[in-house]
Amino acid sequence: MSVKKYINNLIKNEKVIIFSKTYCPYCDSTKELFNSLNCPYKVIEVDEMQNCREIEDYLAELTKQRTFPNTFINGQHIGGNDKLQAKHKKGQLMPLIKDFCNN
């Protein structure tokens, strides 16, 4: 399967998908936020993937964002940790995830 098809399938089929890097503190903050909200998510640790560079390049092409984390909810690109945290503080995150959180 091509990288584009793999990424597109994940974005399409996962409610919450986080493209992350294992050493990234911003990625940890994103995962901690979803954990605190009891919201299940799928995480792809890009730095552990054999085709890491291809995935990074395709995500950058798709989102115009080269940094991590790179988060999608219901197929919609949310952005990095700062944008996600800002959405949460403004009350804009829960409406996107309330239907599949374990509250």
Tab-separated table of N, CA and C in Angstrom:
chain	number	residue	atom	x	y	z
A	1	MET	N	0.854	-1.185	0.000
A	1	MET	CA	0.000	0.000	0.000
A	1	MET	C	0.896	1.243	0.000
A	2	SER	N	0.534	2.203	-0.811
A	2	SER	CA	1.315	3.438	-0.875
A	2	SER	C	1.130	4.252	0.408
A	3	VAL	N	2.089	5.123	0.673
A	3	VAL	CA	2.011	5.989	1.853
A	3	VAL	C	0.754	6.847	1.788
A	4	LYS	N	0.463	7.414	0.626
A	4	LYS	CA	-0.726	8.268	0.495
A	4	LYS	C	-1.989	7.497	0.833
A	5	LYS	N	-2.102	6.289	0.301
A	5	LYS	CA	-3.298	5.481	0.556
A	5	LYS	C	-3.382	5.102	2.038
A	6	TYR	N	-2.253	4.733	2.624
A	6	TYR	CA	-2.194	4.364	4.037
A	6	TYR	C	-2.659	5.526	4.922
A	7	ILE	N	-2.099	6.710	4.694
A	7	ILE	CA	-2.453	7.896	5.484
A	7	ILE	C	-3.915	8.267	5.261
A	8	ASN	N	-4.337	8.305	4.018
A	8	ASN	CA	-5.726	8.669	3.708
A	8	ASN	C	-6.715	7.701	4.343
A	9	ASN	N	-6.403	6.404	4.344
A	9	ASN	CA	-7.279	5.413	4.981
A	9	ASN	C	-7.365	5.641	6.484
A	10	LEU	N	-6.233	5.930	7.117
A	10	LEU	CA	-6.248	6.212	8.559
A	10	LEU	C	-7.105	7.438	8.862
A	11	ILE	N	-6.905	8.498	8.105
A	11	ILE	CA	-7.658	9.737	8.332
A	11	ILE	C	-9.150	9.499	8.133
A	12	LYS	N	-9.491	8.715	7.136
A	12	LYS	CA	-10.897	8.450	6.818
A	12	LYS	C	-11.561	7.517	7.838
A	13	ASN	N	-10.821	6.522	8.320
A	13	ASN	CA	-11.432	5.456	9.114
A	13	ASN	C	-11.313	5.607	10.625
A	14	GLU	N	-10.427	6.460	11.097
A	14	GLU	CA	-10.252	6.638	12.544
A	14	GLU	C	-10.979	7.899	13.004
A	15	LYS	N	-11.679	7.801	14.121
A	15	LYS	CA	-12.364	8.985	14.670
A	15	LYS	C	-11.347	10.057	15.045
A	16	VAL	N	-10.309	9.640	15.786
A	16	VAL	CA	-9.224	10.550	16.165
A	16	VAL	C	-7.913	9.862	15.812
A	17	ILE	N	-7.123	10.514	15.001
A	17	ILE	CA	-5.809	9.985	14.629
A	17	ILE	C	-4.760	11.044	14.924
A	18	ILE	N	-3.726	10.632	15.640
A	18	ILE	CA	-2.624	11.531	15.988
A	18	ILE	C	-1.356	10.990	15.341
A	19	PHE	N	-0.783	11.766	14.452
A	19	PHE	CA	0.528	11.446	13.904
A	19	PHE	C	1.528	12.111	14.842
A	20	SER	N	2.361	11.299	15.448
A	20	SER	CA	3.168	11.713	16.587
A	20	SER	C	4.624	11.307	16.381
A	21	LYS	N	5.473	11.786	17.272
A	21	LYS	CA	6.858	11.311	17.364
A	21	LYS	C	7.123	10.986	18.828
A	22	THR	N	7.809	9.892	19.056
A	22	THR	CA	7.964	9.362	20.414
A	22	THR	C	8.679	10.318	21.358
A	23	TYR	N	9.555	11.154	20.847
A	23	TYR	CA	10.367	12.043	21.685
A	23	TYR	C	9.779	13.447	21.825
A	24	CYS	N	8.599	13.670	21.283
A	24	CYS	CA	8.028	15.015	21.182
A	24	CYS	C	7.136	15.348	22.388
A	25	PRO	N	7.500	16.350	23.197
A	25	PRO	CA	6.673	16.712	24.355
A	25	PRO	C	5.305	17.280	23.956
A	26	TYR	N	5.209	17.921	22.802
A	26	TYR	CA	3.918	18.448	22.338
A	26	TYR	C	2.978	17.301	21.966
A	27	CYS	N	3.557	16.244	21.416
A	27	CYS	CA	2.772	15.044	21.109
A	27	CYS	C	2.246	14.424	22.400
A	28	ASP	N	3.104	14.382	23.424
A	28	ASP	CA	2.678	13.851	24.727
A	28	ASP	C	1.525	14.678	25.293
A	29	SER	N	1.592	15.992	25.155
A	29	SER	CA	0.514	16.865	25.656
A	29	SER	C	-0.797	16.599	24.932
A	30	THR	N	-0.721	16.370	23.629
A	30	THR	CA	-1.928	16.057	22.856
A	30	THR	C	-2.542	14.751	23.340
A	31	LYS	N	-1.723	13.717	23.503
A	31	LYS	CA	-2.225	12.419	23.967
A	31	LYS	C	-2.786	12.534	25.387
A	32	GLU	N	-2.109	13.300	26.239
A	32	GLU	CA	-2.596	13.501	27.616
A	32	GLU	C	-3.961	14.177	27.630
A	33	LEU	N	-4.179	15.130	26.735
A	33	LEU	CA	-5.478	15.802	26.673
A	33	LEU	C	-6.572	14.806	26.312
A	34	PHE	N	-6.364	14.012	25.268
A	34	PHE	CA	-7.380	13.025	24.890
A	34	PHE	C	-7.584	11.996	25.998
A	35	ASN	N	-6.512	11.582	26.659
A	35	ASN	CA	-6.646	10.649	27.788
A	35	ASN	C	-7.484	11.266	28.903
A	36	SER	N	-7.249	12.534	29.213
A	36	SER	CA	-7.988	13.198	30.293
A	36	SER	C	-9.471	13.338	29.963
A	37	LEU	N	-9.796	13.348	28.681
A	37	LEU	CA	-11.189	13.463	28.235
A	37	LEU	C	-11.823	12.094	27.992
A	38	ASN	N	-11.088	11.024	28.311
A	38	ASN	CA	-11.549	9.655	28.059
A	38	ASN	C	-11.952	9.459	26.607
A	39	CYS	N	-11.164	10.018	25.722
A	39	CYS	CA	-11.449	9.930	24.295
A	39	CYS	C	-10.441	8.985	23.641
A	40	PRO	N	-10.922	7.873	23.096
A	40	PRO	CA	-10.000	6.952	22.429
A	40	PRO	C	-9.421	7.583	21.161
A	41	TYR	N	-8.216	7.200	20.849
A	41	TYR	CA	-7.553	7.721	19.656
A	41	TYR	C	-6.582	6.673	19.137
A	42	LYS	N	-6.239	6.813	17.889
A	42	LYS	CA	-5.197	5.984	17.275
A	42	LYS	C	-3.981	6.869	17.132
A	43	VAL	N	-2.834	6.342	17.496
A	43	VAL	CA	-1.597	7.110	17.359
A	43	VAL	C	-0.657	6.371	16.417
A	44	ILE	N	-0.050	7.112	15.537
A	44	ILE	CA	0.992	6.597	14.660
A	44	ILE	C	2.276	7.320	15.048
A	45	GLU	N	3.217	6.572	15.580
A	45	GLU	CA	4.515	7.147	15.951
A	45	GLU	C	5.380	7.149	14.690
A	46	VAL	N	5.368	8.265	14.009
A	46	VAL	CA	5.980	8.376	12.687
A	46	VAL	C	7.471	8.056	12.726
A	47	ASP	N	8.158	8.449	13.790
A	47	ASP	CA	9.602	8.202	13.857
A	47	ASP	C	9.944	6.721	13.996
A	48	GLU	N	8.961	5.883	14.290
A	48	GLU	CA	9.191	4.443	14.385
A	48	GLU	C	8.836	3.717	13.093
A	49	MET	N	8.331	4.447	12.125
A	49	MET	CA	7.919	3.847	10.852
A	49	MET	C	9.124	3.761	9.911
A	50	GLN	N	9.166	2.686	9.140
A	50	GLN	CA	10.259	2.499	8.195
A	50	GLN	C	10.282	3.603	7.135
A	51	ASN	N	9.118	4.043	6.732
A	51	ASN	CA	9.002	5.072	5.686
A	51	ASN	C	8.693	6.440	6.301
A	52	CYS	N	9.355	6.734	7.386
A	52	CYS	CA	9.143	7.961	8.161
A	52	CYS	C	9.173	9.214	7.282
A	53	ARG	N	10.187	9.350	6.465
A	53	ARG	CA	10.353	10.555	5.648
A	53	ARG	C	9.197	10.715	4.659
A	54	GLU	N	8.777	9.621	4.046
A	54	GLU	CA	7.649	9.676	3.101
A	54	GLU	C	6.369	10.124	3.806
A	55	ILE	N	6.151	9.609	5.006
A	55	ILE	CA	4.961	9.982	5.776
A	55	ILE	C	5.023	11.461	6.136
A	56	GLU	N	6.172	11.915	6.618
A	56	GLU	CA	6.341	13.340	6.946
A	56	GLU	C	6.062	14.216	5.725
A	57	ASP	N	6.628	13.820	4.584
A	57	ASP	CA	6.459	14.612	3.360
A	57	ASP	C	5.003	14.651	2.916
A	58	TYR	N	4.314	13.506	2.990
A	58	TYR	CA	2.920	13.491	2.559
A	58	TYR	C	2.038	14.294	3.518
A	59	LEU	N	2.265	14.167	4.812
A	59	LEU	CA	1.484	14.958	5.772
A	59	LEU	C	1.706	16.450	5.549
A	60	ALA	N	2.945	16.837	5.263
A	60	ALA	CA	3.245	18.255	4.996
A	60	ALA	C	2.528	18.724	3.728
A	61	GLU	N	2.515	17.881	2.716
A	61	GLU	CA	1.814	18.213	1.467
A	61	GLU	C	0.309	18.346	1.716
A	62	LEU	N	-0.227	17.433	2.497
A	62	LEU	CA	-1.663	17.378	2.765
A	62	LEU	C	-2.138	18.519	3.659
A	63	THR	N	-1.337	18.867	4.671
A	63	THR	CA	-1.795	19.798	5.712
A	63	THR	C	-1.071	21.137	5.723
A	64	LYS	N	0.002	21.243	4.969
A	64	LYS	CA	0.864	22.446	4.997
A	64	LYS	C	1.500	22.623	6.378
A	65	GLN	N	1.607	21.531	7.117
A	65	GLN	CA	2.197	21.539	8.462
A	65	GLN	C	3.282	20.474	8.513
A	66	ARG	N	4.497	20.856	8.854
A	66	ARG	CA	5.595	19.895	8.921
A	66	ARG	C	5.902	19.490	10.370
A	67	THR	N	5.255	20.112	11.330
A	67	THR	CA	5.526	19.821	12.739
A	67	THR	C	4.598	18.728	13.262
A	68	PHE	N	4.940	18.222	14.429
A	68	PHE	CA	4.148	17.182	15.087
A	68	PHE	C	3.784	17.652	16.478
A	69	PRO	N	2.640	17.196	16.987
A	69	PRO	CA	1.713	16.233	16.410
A	69	PRO	C	0.908	16.843	15.271
A	70	ASN	N	0.296	15.953	14.541
A	70	ASN	CA	-0.586	16.334	13.451
A	70	ASN	C	-1.870	15.546	13.690
A	71	THR	N	-2.923	16.212	14.098
A	71	THR	CA	-4.138	15.558	14.585
A	71	THR	C	-5.306	15.769	13.633
A	72	PHE	N	-6.081	14.691	13.451
A	72	PHE	CA	-7.302	14.728	12.656
A	72	PHE	C	-8.439	14.174	13.502
A	73	ILE	N	-9.607	14.808	13.411
A	73	ILE	CA	-10.818	14.325	14.080
A	73	ILE	C	-11.900	14.210	13.020
A	74	ASN	N	-12.468	13.013	12.909
A	74	ASN	CA	-13.496	12.750	11.889
A	74	ASN	C	-13.063	13.221	10.504
A	75	GLY	N	-11.805	12.977	10.170
A	75	GLY	CA	-11.294	13.329	8.856
A	75	GLY	C	-10.915	14.785	8.689
A	76	GLN	N	-11.166	15.590	9.707
A	76	GLN	CA	-10.873	17.028	9.638
A	76	GLN	C	-9.515	17.299	10.283
A	77	HIS	N	-8.661	18.031	9.573
A	77	HIS	CA	-7.353	18.377	10.124
A	77	HIS	C	-7.524	19.427	11.217
A	78	ILE	N	-7.016	19.121	12.402
A	78	ILE	CA	-7.091	20.045	13.534
A	78	ILE	C	-5.802	20.840	13.645
A	79	GLY	N	-4.675	20.185	13.423
A	79	GLY	CA	-3.388	20.860	13.503
A	79	GLY	C	-2.524	20.268	14.591
A	80	GLY	N	-1.675	21.102	15.158
A	80	GLY	CA	-0.750	20.676	16.192
A	80	GLY	C	-1.322	20.843	17.586
A	81	ASN	N	-0.466	20.655	18.573
A	81	ASN	CA	-0.896	20.713	19.969
A	81	ASN	C	-1.459	22.081	20.348
A	82	ASP	N	-0.815	23.155	19.922
A	82	ASP	CA	-1.300	24.500	20.283
A	82	ASP	C	-2.724	24.728	19.791
A	83	LYS	N	-3.000	24.347	18.555
A	83	LYS	CA	-4.347	24.538	18.001
A	83	LYS	C	-5.361	23.653	18.713
A	84	LEU	N	-4.965	22.423	19.017
A	84	LEU	CA	-5.855	21.509	19.727
A	84	LEU	C	-6.176	22.039	21.123
A	85	GLN	N	-5.157	22.462	21.861
A	85	GLN	CA	-5.364	22.989	23.213
A	85	GLN	C	-6.222	24.250	23.173
A	86	ALA	N	-6.007	25.100	22.174
A	86	ALA	CA	-6.812	26.325	22.035
A	86	ALA	C	-8.270	25.977	21.774
A	87	LYS	N	-8.516	24.988	20.910
A	87	LYS	CA	-9.897	24.548	20.649
A	87	LYS	C	-10.545	24.057	21.940
A	88	HIS	N	-9.781	23.312	22.736
A	88	HIS	CA	-10.321	22.795	23.992
A	88	HIS	C	-10.662	23.939	24.947
A	89	LYS	N	-9.765	24.903	25.085
A	89	LYS	CA	-10.001	26.039	25.992
A	89	LYS	C	-11.205	26.874	25.557
A	90	LYS	N	-11.445	26.959	24.253
A	90	LYS	CA	-12.578	27.734	23.726
A	90	LYS	C	-13.876	26.931	23.701
A	91	GLY	N	-13.834	25.672	24.154
A	91	GLY	CA	-15.028	24.837	24.148
A	91	GLY	C	-15.379	24.294	22.774
A	92	GLN	N	-14.425	24.312	21.858
A	92	GLN	CA	-14.691	23.857	20.489
A	92	GLN	C	-14.286	22.405	20.243
A	93	LEU	N	-13.592	21.786	21.187
A	93	LEU	CA	-13.137	20.409	20.995
A	93	LEU	C	-14.215	19.396	21.355
A	94	MET	N	-14.861	19.559	22.494
A	94	MET	CA	-15.848	18.568	22.951
A	94	MET	C	-16.960	18.311	21.936
A	95	PRO	N	-17.493	19.337	21.274
A	95	PRO	CA	-18.520	19.036	20.271
A	95	PRO	C	-18.019	18.110	19.154
A	96	LEU	N	-16.735	18.136	18.884
A	96	LEU	CA	-16.174	17.287	17.831
A	96	LEU	C	-15.999	15.839	18.273
A	97	ILE	N	-15.829	15.615	19.586
A	97	ILE	CA	-15.480	14.267	20.065
A	97	ILE	C	-16.506	13.658	21.016
A	98	LYS	N	-17.515	14.409	21.419
A	98	LYS	CA	-18.428	13.937	22.479
A	98	LYS	C	-19.123	12.624	22.135
A	99	ASP	N	-19.382	12.379	20.860
A	99	ASP	CA	-20.106	11.169	20.469
A	99	ASP	C	-19.298	9.890	20.648
A	100	PHE	N	-18.009	9.991	20.758
A	100	PHE	CA	-17.219	8.771	20.919
A	100	PHE	C	-16.272	8.796	22.109
A	101	CYS	N	-16.475	9.725	23.040
A	101	CYS	CA	-15.722	9.718	24.300
A	101	CYS	C	-16.406	8.784	25.282
A	102	ASN	N	-15.634	8.235	26.181
A	102	ASN	CA	-16.160	7.302	27.185
A	102	ASN	C	-16.469	8.041	28.477
A	103	ASN	N	-17.419	8.967	28.428
A	103	ASN	CA	-17.775	9.755	29.622
A	103	ASN	C	-19.014	9.204	30.279
